[in-house]
mmCIF file of C-alpha atoms in Angstrom:
data_model
loop_
_atom_site.group_PDB
_atom_site.id
_atom_site.type_symbol
_atom_site.label_atom_id
_atom_site.label_comp_id
_atom_site.label_asym_id
_atom_site.label_seq_id
_atom_site.Cartn_x
_atom_site.Cartn_y
_atom_site.Cartn_z
ATOM 1 C CA MET A 16 0.000 0.000 0.000
ATOM 2 C CA ASP A 17 2.825 2.422 0.850
ATOM 3 C CA ILE A 18 4.414 1.893 -2.564
ATOM 4 C CA ILE A 19 1.277 1.985 -4.668
ATOM 5 C CA THR A 20 -0.239 5.043 -2.980
ATOM 6 C CA GLN A 21 2.298 7.267 -4.707
ATOM 7 C CA TYR A 22 -0.320 7.261 -7.475
ATOM 8 C CA SER A 23 -3.555 9.146 -6.788
ATOM 9 C CA TYR A 24 -5.884 6.220 -7.516
ATOM 10 C CA GLY A 25 -3.319 3.506 -6.829
ATOM 11 C CA PRO A 26 -5.029 2.153 -3.667
ATOM 12 C CA ILE A 27 -8.015 0.993 -5.729
ATOM 13 C CA LEU A 28 -5.912 -1.781 -7.296
ATOM 14 C CA PRO A 29 -4.967 -3.720 -4.117
ATOM 15 C CA VAL A 30 -8.472 -3.198 -2.707
ATOM 16 C CA THR A 31 -10.036 -4.634 -5.872
ATOM 17 C CA ILE A 32 -7.703 -7.636 -5.829
ATOM 18 C CA LEU A 33 -8.368 -8.349 -2.146
ATOM 19 C CA ILE A 34 -12.141 -8.053 -2.525
ATOM 20 C CA ILE A 35 -12.133 -10.447 -5.502
ATOM 21 C CA LEU A 36 -9.958 -12.942 -3.611
ATOM 22 C CA ILE A 37 -12.216 -12.765 -0.558
ATOM 23 C CA GLY A 38 -15.311 -13.403 -2.686
ATOM 24 C CA VAL A 39 -13.760 -16.315 -4.594
ATOM 25 C CA LEU A 40 -12.338 -17.878 -1.433
ATOM 26 C CA ALA A 41 -15.653 -17.595 0.414
ATOM 27 C CA TYR A 42 -17.507 -19.237 -2.478
ATOM 28 C CA GLN A 43 -14.979 -22.054 -2.778
ATOM 29 C CA ILE A 44 -15.024 -22.781 0.949
ATOM 30 C CA ILE A 45 -18.815 -22.957 1.211
ATOM 31 C CA PHE A 46 -19.348 -25.096 -1.895
ATOM 32 C CA SER A 47 -16.223 -27.281 -1.694
ATOM 33 C CA PHE A 48 -16.209 -28.505 1.921
ATOM 34 C CA SER A 49 -18.722 -31.183 2.873
ATOM 35 C CA ILE A 50 -19.070 -29.726 6.346
ATOM 36 C CA PHE A 51 -21.302 -27.050 4.846
ATOM 37 C CA ALA A 52 -23.461 -29.529 2.865
ATOM 38 C CA PRO A 53 -26.197 -29.754 5.568
ATOM 39 C CA LEU A 54 -26.889 -26.052 5.034
ATOM 40 C CA SER A 55 -28.710 -27.010 1.840
ATOM 41 C CA ASN A 56 -31.511 -28.522 3.941
ATOM 42 C CA GLN A 57 -31.092 -26.507 7.123
ATOM 43 C CA PRO A 58 -30.002 -23.001 6.126
ATOM 44 C CA ILE A 59 -28.527 -20.475 8.536
ATOM 45 C CA SER A 60 -30.994 -18.193 10.262
ATOM 46 C CA GLY A 61 -31.368 -14.922 8.357
ATOM 47 C CA PRO A 62 -30.763 -12.528 11.287
ATOM 48 C CA PHE A 63 -27.465 -14.264 12.068
ATOM 49 C CA VAL A 64 -26.185 -13.574 8.562
ATOM 50 C CA SER A 65 -26.471 -9.829 9.061
ATOM 51 C CA LEU A 66 -24.300 -9.740 12.204
ATOM 52 C CA PRO A 67 -20.857 -10.096 10.504
ATOM 53 C CA ALA A 68 -21.892 -7.611 7.802
ATOM 54 C CA ILE A 69 -23.009 -5.117 10.459
ATOM 55 C CA ALA A 70 -19.712 -5.598 12.319
ATOM 56 C CA PHE A 71 -17.825 -5.021 9.059
ATOM 57 C CA PHE A 72 -19.595 -1.771 8.277
ATOM 58 C CA PHE A 73 -19.158 -0.575 11.875
ATOM 59 C CA MET A 74 -15.430 -1.183 11.421
ATOM 60 C CA VAL A 75 -15.556 0.735 8.145
ATOM 61 C CA GLY A 76 -17.241 3.619 9.964
ATOM 62 C CA PHE A 77 -14.550 3.598 12.650
ATOM 63 C CA ILE A 78 -11.745 3.683 10.088
ATOM 64 C CA SER A 79 -13.539 6.405 8.111
ATOM 65 C CA LEU A 80 -13.842 8.577 11.188
ATOM 66 C CA HIS A 81 -10.155 8.102 11.925
ATOM 67 C CA GLN A 82 -9.070 8.842 8.352
ATOM 68 C CA PHE A 83 -11.182 11.954 7.874
ATOM 69 C CA SER A 84 -10.278 13.362 11.299
ATOM 70 C CA ARG A 85 -6.614 13.080 10.260
ATOM 71 C CA GLN A 86 -7.475 15.001 7.115
ATOM 72 C CA GLU A 87 -8.933 17.871 9.159
ATOM 73 C CA ASP A 88 -6.003 17.819 11.601
ATOM 74 C CA ALA A 89 -3.569 17.992 8.683
ATOM 75 C CA LYS A 90 -5.394 20.999 7.221
ATOM 76 C CA GLN A 91 -5.298 22.749 10.586
ATOM 77 C CA ALA A 92 -1.579 22.009 11.059
ATOM 78 C CA LEU A 93 -0.772 23.430 7.623
ATOM 79 C CA SER A 94 -2.882 26.521 8.339
ATOM 80 C CA ILE A 95 -1.035 27.171 11.611
ATOM 81 C CA GLU A 96 2.332 26.608 9.934
ATOM 82 C CA VAL A 97 1.507 29.048 7.136
ATOM 83 C CA SER A 98 0.139 31.749 9.435
ATOM 84 C CA SER A 99 3.142 31.474 11.771
ATOM 85 C CA ILE A 100 5.606 31.949 8.921
ATOM 86 C CA GLU A 101 3.601 34.826 7.433
ATOM 87 C CA ASN A 102 3.352 36.571 10.805
ATOM 88 C CA MET A 103 7.128 36.477 11.248
ATOM 89 C CA LEU A 104 7.801 37.566 7.671
ATOM 90 C CA ASN A 105 5.285 40.408 7.849
ATOM 91 C CA ALA A 106 6.418 41.698 11.242
ATOM 92 C CA PRO A 107 7.186 45.450 11.290
ATOM 93 C CA ASP A 108 10.690 46.031 9.997
ATOM 94 C CA VAL A 109 12.614 48.180 12.480
ATOM 95 C CA ASN A 110 15.846 48.102 10.489
ATOM 96 C CA ASN A 111 16.979 45.142 12.530
ATOM 97 C CA ALA A 112 19.688 42.889 11.050
ATOM 98 C CA LYS A 113 18.398 40.002 13.155
ATOM 99 C CA GLN A 114 15.017 40.233 11.502
ATOM 100 C CA GLN A 115 16.715 39.756 8.164
ATOM 101 C CA GLU A 116 18.463 36.666 9.543
ATOM 102 C CA ILE A 117 15.082 35.322 10.591
ATOM 103 C CA LYS A 118 13.737 35.783 7.062
ATOM 104 C CA VAL A 119 16.715 33.943 5.580
ATOM 105 C CA LEU A 120 16.244 31.059 8.029
ATOM 106 C CA LEU A 121 12.529 30.893 7.243
ATOM 107 C CA LYS A 122 13.364 30.605 3.565
ATOM 108 C CA GLU A 123 15.729 27.722 4.365
ATOM 109 C CA TYR A 124 12.959 26.144 6.443
ATOM 110 C CA LEU A 125 10.550 26.354 3.511
ATOM 111 C CA ARG A 126 13.046 24.898 1.070
ATOM 112 C CA ALA A 127 13.884 21.931 3.305
ATOM 113 C CA SER A 128 10.242 21.337 4.160
ATOM 114 C CA LEU A 129 9.007 21.449 0.577
ATOM 115 C CA ASP A 130 11.856 19.521 -1.036
ATOM 116 C CA GLU A 131 12.531 16.814 1.557
ATOM 117 C CA GLU A 132 9.277 16.425 3.486
ATOM 118 C CA TRP A 133 6.414 17.253 1.136
ATOM 119 C CA THR A 134 7.994 16.025 -2.104
ATOM 120 C CA GLY A 135 10.577 13.535 -0.841
ATOM 121 C CA SER A 136 8.663 11.523 1.763
ATOM 122 C CA ARG A 137 5.141 12.975 1.812
ATOM 123 C CA ASN A 138 5.738 14.087 5.407
ATOM 124 C CA ARG A 139 6.583 10.619 6.716
ATOM 125 C CA VAL A 140 10.198 11.528 7.478
ATOM 126 C CA ALA A 141 11.278 14.832 9.005
ATOM 127 C CA SER A 142 14.061 16.720 7.261
ATOM 128 C CA SER A 143 17.364 16.660 9.117
ATOM 129 C CA GLN A 144 17.707 20.384 8.399
ATOM 130 C CA ILE A 145 14.520 21.502 10.139
ATOM 131 C CA ASN A 146 15.564 21.104 13.768
ATOM 132 C CA PRO A 147 18.865 23.020 13.320
ATOM 133 C CA ILE A 148 16.926 25.820 11.607
ATOM 134 C CA ILE A 149 14.410 25.946 14.464
ATOM 135 C CA GLN A 150 17.282 26.034 16.960
ATOM 136 C CA LYS A 151 18.932 28.917 15.110
ATOM 137 C CA LEU A 152 15.638 30.824 15.109
ATOM 138 C CA MET A 153 15.296 30.226 18.830
ATOM 139 C CA GLY A 154 18.874 31.387 19.353
ATOM 140 C CA ILE A 155 18.018 34.718 17.707
ATOM 141 C CA ILE A 156 14.545 35.269 19.142
ATOM 142 C CA TYR A 157 15.398 34.186 22.692
ATOM 143 C CA ALA A 158 18.640 36.153 22.798
ATOM 144 C CA PRO A 159 18.682 38.801 25.592
ATOM 145 C CA ASP A 160 19.509 41.606 23.180
ATOM 146 C CA PHE A 161 16.742 40.763 20.685
ATOM 147 C CA VAL A 162 14.106 42.682 22.670
ATOM 148 C CA CYS A 163 14.688 46.295 23.621
ATOM 149 C CA THR A 164 14.808 47.280 27.287
ATOM 150 C CA GLN A 165 13.736 50.584 28.813
ATOM 151 C CA ASN A 166 17.310 51.779 29.027
ATOM 152 C CA HIS A 167 18.493 50.408 25.707
ATOM 153 C CA ARG A 168 16.690 51.141 22.450
ATOM 154 C CA ASP A 169 18.425 51.133 19.060
ATOM 155 C CA ASN A 170 17.962 49.711 15.620
ATOM 156 C CA HIS A 171 19.297 46.314 16.701
ATOM 157 C CA CYS A 172 16.351 45.309 18.896
ATOM 158 C CA VAL A 173 12.569 45.000 18.689
ATOM 159 C CA SER A 174 9.810 46.086 21.052
ATOM 160 C CA PRO A 175 8.713 43.684 23.820
ATOM 161 C CA LEU A 176 5.316 43.211 22.164
ATOM 162 C CA LEU A 177 6.904 42.325 18.829
ATOM 163 C CA GLY A 178 9.373 40.040 20.580
ATOM 164 C CA LYS A 179 6.506 38.143 22.206
ATOM 165 C CA SER A 180 4.855 37.803 18.809
ATOM 166 C CA TYR A 181 8.018 36.215 17.410
ATOM 167 C CA VAL A 182 8.169 33.772 20.326
ATOM 168 C CA ASP A 183 4.516 32.746 19.991
ATOM 169 C CA ASN A 184 4.752 32.257 16.244
ATOM 170 C CA LEU A 185 7.980 30.271 16.441
ATOM 171 C CA LEU A 186 6.479 27.903 19.025
ATOM 172 C CA ALA A 187 3.356 27.518 16.891
ATOM 173 C CA LEU A 188 5.506 26.811 13.826
ATOM 174 C CA SER A 189 7.528 24.145 15.619
ATOM 175 C CA ASN A 190 4.398 22.446 17.000
ATOM 176 C CA ALA A 191 2.609 22.543 13.635
ATOM 177 C CA HIS A 192 5.627 21.016 11.903
ATOM 178 C CA ASN A 193 5.836 18.189 14.437
ATOM 179 C CA LYS A 194 2.089 17.599 14.081
ATOM 180 C CA ARG A 195 2.391 17.419 10.282
ATOM 181 C CA ILE A 196 5.128 14.773 10.462
ATOM 182 C CA GLN A 197 3.189 12.824 13.081
ATOM 183 C CA LEU A 198 0.075 12.758 10.890
ATOM 184 C CA GLY A 199 2.169 11.600 7.939
ATOM 185 C CA GLN A 200 3.473 8.632 9.940
ATOM 186 C CA LEU A 201 0.154 7.407 11.362
ATOM 187 C CA ASP A 202 -0.805 5.367 8.301
ATOM 188 C CA SER A 203 1.989 2.833 8.883
ATOM 189 C CA SER A 204 -0.073 0.529 11.168
ATOM 190 C CA PRO A 205 -1.899 -2.218 9.179
ATOM 191 C CA ILE A 206 -3.729 -3.855 12.110
ATOM 192 C CA ARG A 207 -7.064 -2.137 11.553
ATOM 193 C CA TRP A 208 -6.935 -3.160 7.875
ATOM 194 C CA TYR A 209 -6.380 -6.807 8.830
ATOM 195 C CA ILE A 210 -9.444 -6.638 11.066
ATOM 196 C CA CYS A 211 -11.481 -4.874 8.397
ATOM 197 C CA PHE A 212 -10.762 -7.428 5.660
ATOM 198 C CA GLY A 213 -11.125 -10.263 8.170
ATOM 199 C CA LEU A 214 -14.654 -9.090 8.954
ATOM 200 C CA ALA A 215 -15.356 -8.761 5.219
ATOM 201 C CA PHE A 216 -14.279 -12.389 4.772
ATOM 202 C CA VAL A 217 -16.518 -13.632 7.593
ATOM 203 C CA ALA A 218 -19.442 -11.625 6.223
ATOM 204 C CA ALA A 219 -18.814 -13.063 2.742
ATOM 205 C CA LEU A 220 -18.849 -16.597 4.182
ATOM 206 C CA THR A 221 -22.183 -16.116 5.950
ATOM 207 C CA THR A 222 -23.716 -14.374 2.925
ATOM 208 C CA THR A 223 -22.758 -17.351 0.748
ATOM 209 C CA ALA A 224 -23.607 -19.998 3.340
ATOM 210 C CA ILE A 225 -27.241 -18.962 3.663
ATOM 211 C CA HIS A 226 -27.676 -19.707 -0.057
ATOM 212 C CA ARG A 227 -25.870 -23.076 0.022
ATOM 213 C CA ALA A 228 -28.853 -24.763 -1.657
ATOM 214 C CA ASN A 229 -28.778 -22.488 -4.718
ATOM 215 C CA LYS A 230 -25.520 -21.507 -6.419
ATOM 216 C CA ILE A 231 -27.112 -18.765 -8.501
ATOM 217 C CA SER A 232 -28.588 -17.069 -5.424
ATOM 218 C CA ALA A 233 -25.278 -17.465 -3.613
ATOM 219 C CA ILE A 234 -23.331 -15.857 -6.466
ATOM 220 C CA VAL A 235 -25.777 -12.956 -6.765
ATOM 221 C CA SER A 236 -25.854 -12.266 -3.000
ATOM 222 C CA LEU A 237 -22.100 -12.603 -2.659
ATOM 223 C CA THR A 238 -21.480 -10.303 -5.626
ATOM 224 C CA LEU A 239 -23.785 -7.611 -4.261
ATOM 225 C CA PHE A 240 -22.164 -7.724 -0.829
ATOM 226 C CA MET A 241 -18.624 -7.618 -2.233
ATOM 227 C CA MET A 242 -19.526 -4.666 -4.462
ATOM 228 C CA ALA A 243 -20.794 -2.766 -1.415
ATOM 229 C CA ALA A 244 -17.633 -3.711 0.492
ATOM 230 C CA TRP A 245 -15.456 -2.591 -2.422
ATOM 231 C CA LEU A 246 -17.146 0.795 -2.653
ATOM 232 C CA THR A 247 -16.831 1.545 1.057
ATOM 233 C CA VAL A 248 -13.239 0.335 1.432
ATOM 234 C CA ALA A 249 -12.142 2.057 -1.791
ATOM 235 C CA MET A 250 -13.535 5.338 -0.481
ATOM 236 C CA ILE A 251 -11.425 4.979 2.661
ATOM 237 C CA THR A 252 -8.224 3.942 0.909
ATOM 238 C CA LEU A 253 -8.417 6.939 -1.424
ATOM 239 C CA ASN A 254 -7.962 8.933 1.799
ATOM 240 C CA TYR A 255 -5.294 6.525 3.083
ATOM 241 C CA SER A 256 -2.994 9.438 3.906
ATOM 242 C CA PRO A 257 -3.790 13.159 4.211
ATOM 243 C CA TYR A 258 -0.744 13.807 2.025
ATOM 244 C CA GLY A 259 -1.478 11.222 -0.684
ATOM 245 C CA GLY A 260 -4.351 10.293 -2.982
ATOM 246 C CA PRO A 261 -6.780 12.359 -5.071
ATOM 247 C CA ASN A 262 -7.923 14.376 -2.042
ATOM 248 C CA SER A 263 -4.450 14.971 -0.632
ATOM 249 C CA ILE A 264 -3.449 18.227 0.999
ATOM 250 C CA GLN A 265 -1.015 20.204 -1.118
ATOM 251 C CA PRO A 266 1.628 22.673 0.167
ATOM 252 C CA THR A 267 0.394 25.428 -2.143
ATOM 253 C CA PRO A 268 0.359 28.127 0.583
ATOM 254 C CA LEU A 269 3.960 27.306 1.515
ATOM 255 C CA LEU A 270 5.005 27.463 -2.137
ATOM 256 C CA ASN A 271 3.382 30.876 -2.454
ATOM 257 C CA ILE A 272 5.262 32.137 0.604
ATOM 258 C CA GLU A 273 8.555 30.818 -0.757
ATOM 259 C CA LYS A 274 7.991 32.628 -4.049
ATOM 260 C CA SER A 275 7.084 35.854 -2.267
ATOM 261 C CA ILE A 276 10.295 35.990 -0.228
ATOM 262 C CA ILE A 277 12.705 35.137 -3.056
ATOM 263 C CA GLY A 278 12.859 38.798 -3.987
ATOM 264 C CA VAL A 279 13.515 39.760 -0.365
ATOM 265 C CA THR A 280 16.274 37.325 0.563
ATOM 266 C CA GLY A 281 17.652 36.587 -2.895
ATOM 267 C CA LYS A 282 17.868 33.309 -4.741
#
């Protein structure tokens, strides 16, 4: 899944293959093993058949909620990251050389983030350059001479209110970056997918077993159930990662900021 999701609609392929295999395997098990032969005369009770299917679709709902909540969290993290960078770039310029250093470091942050994290690993691996850049920014902003005091005001320091703004935005930027990487790494656990397809298999078995006496009815019922399972699971896998797939979040705001500061800090 990790390899094939580099394509927008790539996840549909493994889902389709798995659904077909589950349907074929369920049919073969029910009609090939003699242990299920008595079901031709004494079929399974109808209400029992619905229980595995209900459990499957409850599991689908749980995974959907998890996937789409990650999507919203990723959007919020990107919004905070963008606003934090913009606030520091658009801070009042008091002819302070340190403010220019901050702008240069923010440009380096954007370049490393866009090239290595967004494009290189789709935010699954943090860039080794980001933490040193954050530390350099902290070294400037937290320096004692960055904020002007009552007895010392010149063009090498900023007002206390502006200094606090830098601190707040830098902390927000660091937290938003960590959140973005964390959200990009959450799709590495396959356990919930094993459970989901396991429930689909059990539901396919019961759907086929109730029609053991009639192969045509079994094929029709099994096909309808597997089509419904395919549609629901495909919808989830297309949102497998907030940074991959047709509905993925794109770093367009960060690209726009990078373009806007090229003229300020140089190429």
